[in-house]
CSV table of C-alpha atoms and ligand atoms in Angstrom, one decimal:
chain,number,residue,atom,x,y,z
A,10,MET,CA,121.5,105.2,5.6
A,11,PRO,CA,121.6,104.6,9.3
A,12,LEU,CA,118.5,103.5,11.3
A,13,ILE,CA,117.2,106.7,13.0
A,14,ILE,CA,114.8,107.6,15.7
A,15,ASP,CA,113.7,111.3,15.9
A,16,THR,CA,113.1,112.2,19.6
A,17,HIS,CA,111.9,115.7,18.9
A,18,CYS,CA,109.2,116.8,16.4
A,19,HIS,CA,106.0,118.8,16.6
A,20,THR,CA,102.6,118.7,15.1
A,21,ASP,CA,99.7,121.1,14.8
A,22,THR,CA,97.0,120.1,17.3
A,23,SER,CA,94.5,122.9,16.6
A,24,SER,CA,92.0,120.4,15.0
A,25,LEU,CA,91.8,116.7,14.2
A,26,LEU,CA,92.1,117.6,10.5
A,27,HIS,CA,95.3,119.7,11.0
A,28,CYS,CA,96.8,117.1,13.3
A,29,ASP,CA,96.3,114.2,11.0
A,30,ALA,CA,97.5,116.1,8.0
A,31,MET,CA,100.7,117.1,9.7
A,32,LEU,CA,101.3,113.6,11.1
A,33,ASP,CA,100.9,112.3,7.5
A,34,ALA,CA,103.6,114.8,6.5
A,35,ILE,CA,105.8,113.7,9.3
A,36,GLU,CA,105.4,110.0,8.5
A,37,SER,CA,106.0,110.4,4.8
A,38,GLU,CA,109.1,112.5,5.5
A,39,MET,CA,110.3,109.8,7.9
A,40,GLU,CA,110.0,107.3,5.0
A,41,CYS,CA,112.2,109.4,2.8
A,42,HIS,CA,114.9,110.0,5.4
A,43,GLY,CA,115.0,106.4,6.9
A,44,ILE,CA,113.6,107.6,10.2
A,45,PHE,CA,112.2,104.5,11.9
A,46,ALA,CA,110.2,106.1,14.7
A,47,ALA,CA,109.5,109.5,16.3
A,48,VAL,CA,108.5,111.2,19.5
A,49,VAL,CA,105.9,113.9,18.6
A,50,MET,CA,104.6,116.8,20.7
A,51,PRO,CA,102.2,119.6,20.0
A,52,LEU,CA,103.4,122.9,18.6
A,53,ALA,CA,101.6,124.5,21.5
A,54,PRO,CA,101.6,128.1,20.3
A,55,GLU,CA,100.1,131.1,22.2
A,56,GLY,CA,96.5,130.2,22.9
A,57,PHE,CA,97.1,126.4,23.1
A,58,ASP,CA,94.1,124.8,24.6
A,59,GLN,CA,95.5,121.9,26.6
A,60,LEU,CA,92.3,120.2,27.6
A,61,LYS,CA,90.9,120.0,24.0
A,62,GLU,CA,94.1,119.7,22.0
A,63,LEU,CA,95.9,117.0,24.0
A,64,GLU,CA,92.9,114.8,23.8
A,65,LEU,CA,92.7,114.9,20.0
A,66,PHE,CA,96.5,114.7,19.7
A,67,VAL,CA,96.7,111.5,21.7
A,68,GLN,CA,93.8,110.0,19.7
A,69,CYS,CA,95.6,110.8,16.4
A,70,ILE,CA,99.0,109.4,17.5
A,71,SER,CA,97.6,106.2,19.0
A,72,ARG,CA,96.6,105.1,15.5
A,73,ARG,CA,100.2,105.3,14.3
A,74,SER,CA,102.5,102.6,15.5
A,75,ARG,CA,105.8,104.3,14.7
A,76,LEU,CA,104.9,107.5,16.7
A,77,LYS,CA,104.7,108.1,20.4
A,78,SER,CA,103.1,111.2,21.9
A,79,MET,CA,104.8,113.6,24.3
A,80,LEU,CA,102.1,115.7,26.1
A,81,CYS,CA,102.7,119.4,26.6
A,82,HIS,CA,102.3,120.8,30.1
A,83,ASP,CA,100.5,124.1,30.1
A,84,ALA,CA,101.4,125.9,33.2
A,85,THR,CA,98.3,128.2,33.1
A,86,THR,CA,95.8,125.3,33.5
A,87,GLY,CA,96.4,124.8,37.2
A,88,ASN,CA,94.9,121.7,39.0
A,89,ASP,CA,92.5,120.9,36.1
A,90,GLY,CA,95.5,120.7,33.7
A,91,THR,CA,97.5,118.5,36.1
A,92,ARG,CA,94.5,116.1,36.6
A,93,HIS,CA,94.1,115.9,32.8
A,94,ILE,CA,97.7,115.1,32.2
A,95,LEU,CA,97.7,112.5,35.0
A,96,GLU,CA,94.7,110.8,33.2
A,97,LEU,CA,96.4,110.8,29.8
A,98,LEU,CA,99.6,109.4,31.2
A,99,GLU,CA,97.7,106.1,31.7
A,100,ILE,CA,97.6,105.6,28.0
A,101,ASP,CA,100.3,103.3,26.6
A,102,SER,CA,101.2,105.3,23.5
A,103,VAL,CA,101.9,108.4,25.6
A,104,ALA,CA,105.7,108.6,26.1
A,105,GLY,CA,105.8,111.3,28.7
A,106,VAL,CA,105.4,115.1,29.3
A,107,LYS,CA,107.3,118.0,27.8
A,108,PHE,CA,107.8,121.0,30.2
A,109,PHE,CA,108.5,124.4,28.7
A,110,THR,CA,111.0,125.4,31.4
A,111,GLY,CA,112.3,128.9,30.5
A,112,TYR,CA,109.3,129.8,28.4
A,113,ASP,CA,107.3,129.1,31.6
A,114,SER,CA,108.7,130.6,34.8
A,115,PHE,CA,109.5,127.5,36.7
A,116,GLY,CA,112.5,125.1,37.0
A,117,PRO,CA,112.6,121.3,36.8
A,118,CYS,CA,112.4,120.9,40.7
A,119,ASP,CA,109.3,123.2,41.1
A,120,ASP,CA,106.5,121.9,43.3
A,121,SER,CA,103.9,122.7,40.7
A,122,ILE,CA,105.0,119.8,38.5
A,123,ALA,CA,105.9,117.3,41.3
A,124,GLN,CA,102.7,115.3,41.0
A,125,ILE,CA,103.2,114.9,37.2
A,126,LEU,CA,106.8,113.9,37.7
A,127,ASP,CA,105.7,111.3,40.3
A,128,SER,CA,103.4,109.7,37.8
A,129,ILE,CA,105.9,109.8,35.0
A,130,GLU,CA,108.5,108.2,37.2
A,131,LYS,CA,106.1,105.5,38.5
A,132,ARG,CA,105.1,104.5,34.9
A,133,GLY,CA,108.7,104.5,33.6
A,134,LYS,CA,107.8,107.3,31.1
A,135,VAL,CA,110.0,110.3,30.2
A,136,ALA,CA,110.1,113.9,31.5
A,137,LYS,CA,111.3,116.1,28.7
A,138,PHE,CA,112.4,119.7,29.4
A,139,HIS,CA,113.2,122.6,27.2
A,140,THR,CA,116.9,123.5,27.9
A,141,GLY,CA,119.2,126.2,26.5
A,142,ALA,CA,118.4,129.4,24.6
A,143,THR,CA,114.8,130.4,23.9
A,144,ALA,CA,113.4,132.2,20.8
A,145,ARG,CA,114.6,135.7,20.9
A,146,THR,CA,111.3,137.5,21.0
A,147,GLU,CA,109.9,135.5,23.9
A,148,ARG,CA,109.5,137.0,27.3
A,149,SER,CA,111.2,133.9,28.8
A,150,SER,CA,113.4,133.4,31.9
A,151,LEU,CA,116.6,131.9,30.8
A,152,ARG,CA,117.6,130.9,34.4
A,153,PHE,CA,114.9,128.2,34.3
A,154,CYS,CA,116.3,126.5,31.2
A,155,CYS,CA,120.0,127.4,31.1
A,156,ASP,CA,121.1,126.3,34.5
A,157,PRO,CA,122.6,122.8,34.2
A,158,TYR,CA,122.7,122.4,38.0
A,159,ALA,CA,118.9,122.6,38.3
A,160,PHE,CA,118.8,119.4,36.2
A,161,ASP,CA,121.6,117.9,38.3
A,162,ASP,CA,119.4,118.6,41.4
A,163,LEU,CA,116.4,117.0,39.7
A,164,ALA,CA,118.4,113.9,38.8
A,165,ARG,CA,119.7,113.7,42.4
A,166,LEU,CA,116.2,114.1,43.9
A,167,ARG,CA,114.7,111.5,41.5
A,168,PRO,CA,117.4,109.0,40.5
A,169,ASN,CA,114.8,106.8,38.9
A,170,LEU,CA,113.1,109.4,36.8
A,171,LYS,CA,113.9,109.3,33.0
A,172,ILE,CA,114.9,112.8,32.1
A,173,ASP,CA,115.4,114.1,28.5
A,174,CYS,CA,116.9,117.6,28.2
A,175,ALA,CA,116.0,119.0,24.7
A,176,HIS,CA,118.6,120.8,22.7
A,177,PHE,CA,121.7,119.8,24.8
A,178,MET,CA,121.3,123.2,26.5
A,179,ALA,CA,122.6,124.9,23.3
A,180,PRO,CA,124.7,127.0,23.0
A,181,ASN,CA,126.1,125.9,26.4
A,182,HIS,CA,126.7,122.2,25.5
A,183,ILE,CA,129.9,122.0,27.6
A,184,SER,CA,128.1,123.2,30.8
A,185,MET,CA,125.7,120.2,30.4
A,186,ALA,CA,128.4,117.6,29.8
A,187,PRO,CA,129.4,117.1,33.5
A,188,VAL,CA,125.8,116.8,34.4
A,189,LEU,CA,125.2,114.1,31.9
A,190,ASP,CA,128.5,112.4,33.0
A,191,LYS,CA,127.4,112.3,36.6
A,192,ASN,CA,123.7,111.5,36.2
A,193,HIS,CA,122.9,108.4,34.0
A,194,ASN,CA,119.2,109.1,34.2
A,195,ILE,CA,119.6,112.3,32.1
A,196,TYR,CA,119.6,112.1,28.3
A,197,THR,CA,119.7,114.9,25.8
A,198,ASP,CA,118.5,115.5,22.3
A,199,LEU,CA,120.4,117.3,19.5
A,200,SER,CA,117.4,119.0,18.1
A,201,GLY,CA,117.5,122.6,16.9
A,202,LEU,CA,121.3,122.3,16.6
A,203,ILE,CA,122.0,123.9,13.3
A,204,ASP,CA,118.9,125.8,12.1
A,205,SER,CA,118.6,128.3,14.9
A,206,TYR,CA,121.0,130.9,13.5
A,207,ASP,CA,122.0,132.3,10.2
A,208,ARG,CA,124.0,129.6,8.5
A,209,ASN,CA,124.9,131.6,5.4
A,210,HIS,CA,128.2,132.9,6.4
A,211,GLU,CA,131.4,131.2,7.6
A,212,ASN,CA,131.7,132.9,11.0
A,213,SER,CA,128.1,132.3,12.0
A,214,TYR,CA,127.1,130.2,15.0
A,215,ALA,CA,126.2,127.3,12.7
A,216,GLY,CA,129.8,127.3,11.5
A,217,PHE,CA,131.2,126.9,15.0
A,218,VAL,CA,128.6,124.6,16.6
A,219,ARG,CA,130.4,121.5,15.5
A,220,TYR,CA,133.4,122.5,17.7
A,221,ARG,CA,131.1,123.1,20.7
A,222,LEU,CA,129.5,119.8,20.2
A,223,ALA,CA,132.8,118.0,19.7
A,224,ASP,CA,134.1,119.6,22.9
A,225,ALA,CA,131.1,118.6,25.0
A,226,LEU,CA,131.0,115.0,23.6
A,227,ALA,CA,134.8,114.6,24.1
A,228,TYR,CA,134.3,115.2,27.8
A,229,LEU,CA,131.9,112.2,28.0
A,230,PRO,CA,133.2,108.6,28.1
A,231,ASP,CA,130.6,107.5,25.6
A,232,THR,CA,127.6,108.7,23.6
A,233,ASN,CA,125.1,106.7,25.6
A,234,GLN,CA,123.0,109.7,26.7
A,235,ILE,CA,122.8,111.6,23.4
A,236,MET,CA,119.9,111.2,21.0
A,237,PHE,CA,119.1,112.4,17.5
A,238,GLY,CA,116.2,115.0,17.4
A,239,SER,CA,115.2,117.4,14.6
A,240,ASP,CA,112.7,119.9,16.0
A,241,PHE,CA,110.6,119.4,12.8
A,242,PRO,CA,108.9,121.6,11.5
A,243,PHE,CA,111.1,124.4,12.8
A,244,CYS,CA,114.3,122.6,11.6
A,245,ASP,CA,115.0,120.7,8.5
A,246,ARG,CA,115.6,117.0,9.2
A,247,LEU,CA,117.7,116.3,6.2
A,248,SER,CA,120.2,119.1,7.1
A,249,MET,CA,120.4,117.7,10.6
A,250,ILE,CA,121.1,114.2,9.3
A,251,ALA,CA,123.7,115.5,6.8
A,252,PHE,CA,125.3,117.7,9.6
A,253,LEU,CA,125.7,114.7,11.9
A,254,ASP,CA,127.0,112.4,9.2
A,255,SER,CA,129.8,114.8,8.4
A,256,PHE,CA,130.4,115.5,12.1
A,257,PHE,CA,130.9,111.8,12.8
A,258,GLU,CA,133.2,111.5,9.8
A,259,GLU,CA,135.3,114.5,10.8
A,260,TYR,CA,135.8,113.4,14.4
A,261,GLY,CA,136.2,109.7,13.7
A,262,TYR,CA,133.2,108.3,15.6
A,263,CYS,CA,132.9,104.5,15.5
A,264,GLU,CA,129.7,102.8,14.3
A,265,GLU,CA,128.6,102.0,17.9
A,266,GLN,CA,129.0,105.6,19.0
A,267,ARG,CA,127.0,106.8,16.0
A,268,ASN,CA,124.3,104.2,16.3
A,269,ARG,CA,123.9,105.1,20.0
A,270,ILE,CA,123.0,108.7,18.9
A,271,TRP,CA,121.1,107.7,15.7
A,272,TYR,CA,118.7,105.3,17.5
A,273,LYS,CA,119.9,103.0,20.2
A,274,ASN,CA,119.6,105.5,23.2
A,275,ALA,CA,116.2,106.6,22.1
A,276,GLN,CA,115.1,103.0,21.6
A,277,GLU,CA,116.1,102.2,25.2
A,278,LEU,CA,114.8,105.4,26.8
A,279,TYR,CA,111.4,105.5,25.0
A,280,GLY,CA,110.9,101.8,24.6
A,281,PHE,CA,110.6,101.6,20.8
A,282,ILE,CA,110.4,98.1,19.5
A,283,ILE,CA,112.5,97.5,16.4
A,284,SER,CA,111.4,94.4,14.5
B,304,ZN,ZN1,110.8,121.7,19.8
């Protein structure tokens, strides 16, 4: 079993009780699957109350040494929300902020998040963005999360900002590959890779995704910007691990390339200490 860091999972933050119960579940599952550490963010469903829920979320995570909290930016909270996030970013166990680009109608270079990005950059934390397809029923704007060049622009504007693009812009992995190649401050996670579509027949997206991934990864000189992520509880961690294991075997990835993806890149980007 390889050492693994999961850079993308979610917890319920509607109450202290729910949050703690779900974090318990996350940690016991981590134990079973050999996952050493994880970056956790709120589920942030419709009606998410940023001011109340982030507070209790950070409190719950700070008691758990293997977990780091990723704050969720709620675009509807305006200046109060921004101020609140800036305060929470001062806490050590906070890894950074996740922006729901696409679900929210702004791109990564939007002025409305500039102040938050300044603080993330100054503190060496991580700006995580939703990239790629969104849930089908959402009234989202795909141009804010499916345009690889918007993330190239962000990386050029802020070469010292640590950027994590969730989901490798699935299903457009190949369009993201040159952006990763050129900008070494952009990383991507592989979360949501296989559970998004019907996997029960041969010609489904899940059947082809390994070719898309192989194509995009073959373009890159190394695997130094790719990280394991599950998207728990929306996706099953064990299937993700099994998928990657067989993918690495099929395409002959060496141990160093695999370990970069399983944990080393996440360890470096998020500053996890492995004793
Ligand atoms: Zn997610």
